[in-house]
XYZ file of C-alpha atoms in Angstrom:
188
model
C -23.795 18.265 -18.604
C -23.824 19.927 -21.976
C -23.266 17.649 -24.948
C -21.533 19.433 -27.796
C -18.694 18.747 -30.222
C -15.877 20.050 -27.995
C -17.109 17.971 -25.038
C -17.503 14.940 -27.313
C -13.857 15.344 -28.392
C -12.797 15.513 -24.747
C -14.745 12.318 -23.992
C -13.151 10.691 -27.040
C -9.725 11.621 -25.650
C -10.584 9.959 -22.336
C -11.791 6.842 -24.170
C -8.532 6.692 -26.136
C -6.469 6.284 -22.960
C -7.265 2.577 -22.493
C -6.589 2.023 -26.193
C -3.068 3.434 -25.868
C -2.466 1.161 -22.875
C -4.061 -1.905 -24.467
C -1.765 -1.737 -27.487
C 1.128 -3.005 -25.351
C -0.888 -5.943 -24.060
C -1.466 -7.398 -27.500
C 0.520 -10.564 -28.208
C 3.631 -9.932 -30.308
C 2.371 -12.365 -32.954
C -0.659 -10.050 -33.403
C 1.302 -6.803 -33.423
C 5.104 -6.598 -33.329
C 6.749 -4.373 -30.747
C 7.650 -1.860 -33.472
C 4.011 -1.715 -34.575
C 2.812 -1.486 -30.966
C 5.153 1.473 -30.461
C 3.941 3.137 -33.644
C 0.233 2.583 -32.924
C 0.479 3.799 -29.309
C 2.358 6.887 -30.491
C -0.236 7.645 -33.167
C -3.143 7.157 -30.741
C -1.502 9.431 -28.184
C -0.838 12.086 -30.848
C -4.444 11.941 -32.053
C -5.613 12.362 -28.458
C -3.226 15.289 -27.955
C -4.483 16.946 -31.147
C -8.081 16.612 -29.954
C -6.994 18.463 -26.811
C -6.036 21.486 -28.877
C -8.958 21.072 -31.259
C -11.699 20.828 -28.607
C -10.519 24.038 -26.958
C -10.286 25.811 -30.290
C -13.794 24.710 -31.298
C -15.277 25.617 -27.926
C -13.912 29.164 -28.189
C -14.558 29.579 -31.925
C -18.134 28.269 -31.838
C -19.007 29.834 -28.493
C -19.518 26.410 -26.914
C -17.491 26.912 -23.762
C -19.096 25.472 -20.661
C -18.292 24.951 -17.006
C -18.420 21.200 -17.584
C -16.005 21.429 -20.520
C -13.665 23.644 -18.481
C -13.704 20.958 -15.772
C -13.437 17.897 -18.029
C -10.682 19.104 -20.382
C -7.882 19.330 -17.786
C -9.062 16.069 -16.196
C -8.705 14.346 -19.580
C -5.220 15.839 -20.020
C -4.079 14.692 -16.611
C -5.515 11.200 -17.081
C -3.783 10.901 -20.438
C -0.401 12.080 -19.123
C -0.534 10.098 -15.879
C -1.684 6.843 -17.504
C 0.986 7.156 -20.193
C 3.742 7.821 -17.653
C 2.720 4.807 -15.558
C 2.755 2.713 -18.745
C 6.189 4.057 -19.708
C 7.583 3.259 -16.245
C 6.182 -0.276 -16.603
C 7.855 -0.589 -20.011
C 11.122 0.667 -18.462
C 11.170 3.644 -20.834
C 10.736 6.337 -18.235
C 12.497 7.072 -14.972
C 10.071 6.430 -12.100
C 11.257 9.514 -10.194
C 10.496 11.773 -13.178
C 7.079 10.168 -13.540
C 6.409 10.635 -9.808
C 7.409 14.309 -9.973
C 5.067 14.919 -12.910
C 2.132 12.900 -11.542
C 2.603 14.358 -8.064
C 2.563 17.881 -9.446
C -0.593 17.195 -11.450
C -2.391 15.937 -8.335
C -1.083 18.765 -6.163
C -2.025 21.549 -8.574
C -5.443 19.982 -9.230
C -6.113 19.959 -5.492
C -4.778 23.515 -5.191
C -7.058 24.713 -7.987
C -10.006 23.031 -6.292
C -9.179 24.767 -3.024
C -8.649 28.145 -4.678
C -11.996 27.818 -6.458
C -13.581 26.969 -3.111
C -12.303 30.219 -1.579
C -13.239 32.234 -4.681
C -9.703 32.774 -5.948
C -9.574 30.425 -8.940
C -8.129 33.112 -11.210
C -4.972 33.289 -9.099
C -4.001 29.792 -10.293
C -5.300 30.025 -13.857
C -3.174 28.347 -16.518
C 0.006 30.317 -17.167
C 2.619 30.370 -19.911
C 4.932 28.150 -17.848
C 2.090 25.657 -17.425
C 1.492 25.606 -21.168
C 5.208 25.147 -21.806
C 5.266 22.232 -19.339
C 2.304 20.622 -21.089
C 3.950 21.045 -24.494
C 7.158 19.385 -23.275
C 5.121 16.481 -21.868
C 3.006 16.116 -25.001
C 6.133 15.902 -27.169
C 8.203 13.694 -24.832
C 5.531 11.071 -24.152
C 4.815 10.083 -27.774
C 8.561 9.918 -28.407
C 8.902 7.492 -25.510
C 5.926 5.517 -26.789
C 7.480 5.334 -30.269
C 10.923 4.595 -28.799
C 12.558 3.558 -32.079
C 15.044 5.603 -34.065
C 13.428 7.560 -36.867
C 15.475 8.513 -39.921
C 18.615 8.308 -37.808
C 17.191 10.463 -35.004
C 17.543 8.861 -31.551
C 13.884 9.325 -30.578
C 14.129 7.590 -27.187
C 17.162 9.729 -26.253
C 15.399 12.946 -27.292
C 12.201 11.834 -25.530
C 14.076 11.140 -22.302
C 15.739 14.565 -22.372
C 12.431 16.255 -23.107
C 10.895 14.410 -20.166
C 13.656 15.783 -17.936
C 12.863 19.263 -19.283
C 9.162 18.584 -18.645
C 9.933 17.536 -15.052
C 11.947 20.723 -14.472
C 9.127 22.818 -15.936
C 6.702 20.802 -13.809
C 8.478 21.781 -10.597
C 8.894 25.376 -11.787
C 5.200 25.701 -12.637
C 4.197 24.115 -9.330
C 6.274 26.670 -7.423
C 4.757 29.444 -9.537
C 1.181 28.326 -8.792
C 1.879 27.707 -5.100
C 3.356 31.199 -4.671
C 0.332 32.766 -6.354
C -2.024 30.724 -4.199
C -0.225 31.558 -0.961
C -0.178 35.243 -1.861
C -3.929 35.075 -2.450
C -4.536 33.245 0.830
C -2.627 35.924 2.765
C -4.971 38.538 1.297
C -8.147 36.641 2.253
């Protein structure tokens, strides 16, 4: 395992996941619900920013590594899945939407593993639709963590609609990757 700044940021993102979850287990006399919402949202946003930043630094500084390429998507999936489970538990997220998103993440991770095993990893490399799906998730989840109106904007309403969009993009991207994988398997 190579230890460098981008990998350290990825590890920091993984370590932030329990912090986001723990915020909601603090007693309300320690941190009000509004402050819990705000802190969880900020922590999630910081983690999401490190996701962009670690990739940027790895490419810019020439510090890309096989380990970093493995760990980065694992950190993303852990962050999204843990947050969705938390949001379902807080009754802020539809369980079916969360299942669709988590199920897709597991399915595509397994598919990528299989495609790498048969030497066809490039056929299921991250696509534009996958990036769009991730963006929708990374905007919807902090909105659902924040959950309060902000300057008259109904954040929870917007977050719920964005999560529906994310779920649609999730299914679309899964179909896209599955078709590419099956086409590759027919060739082999």
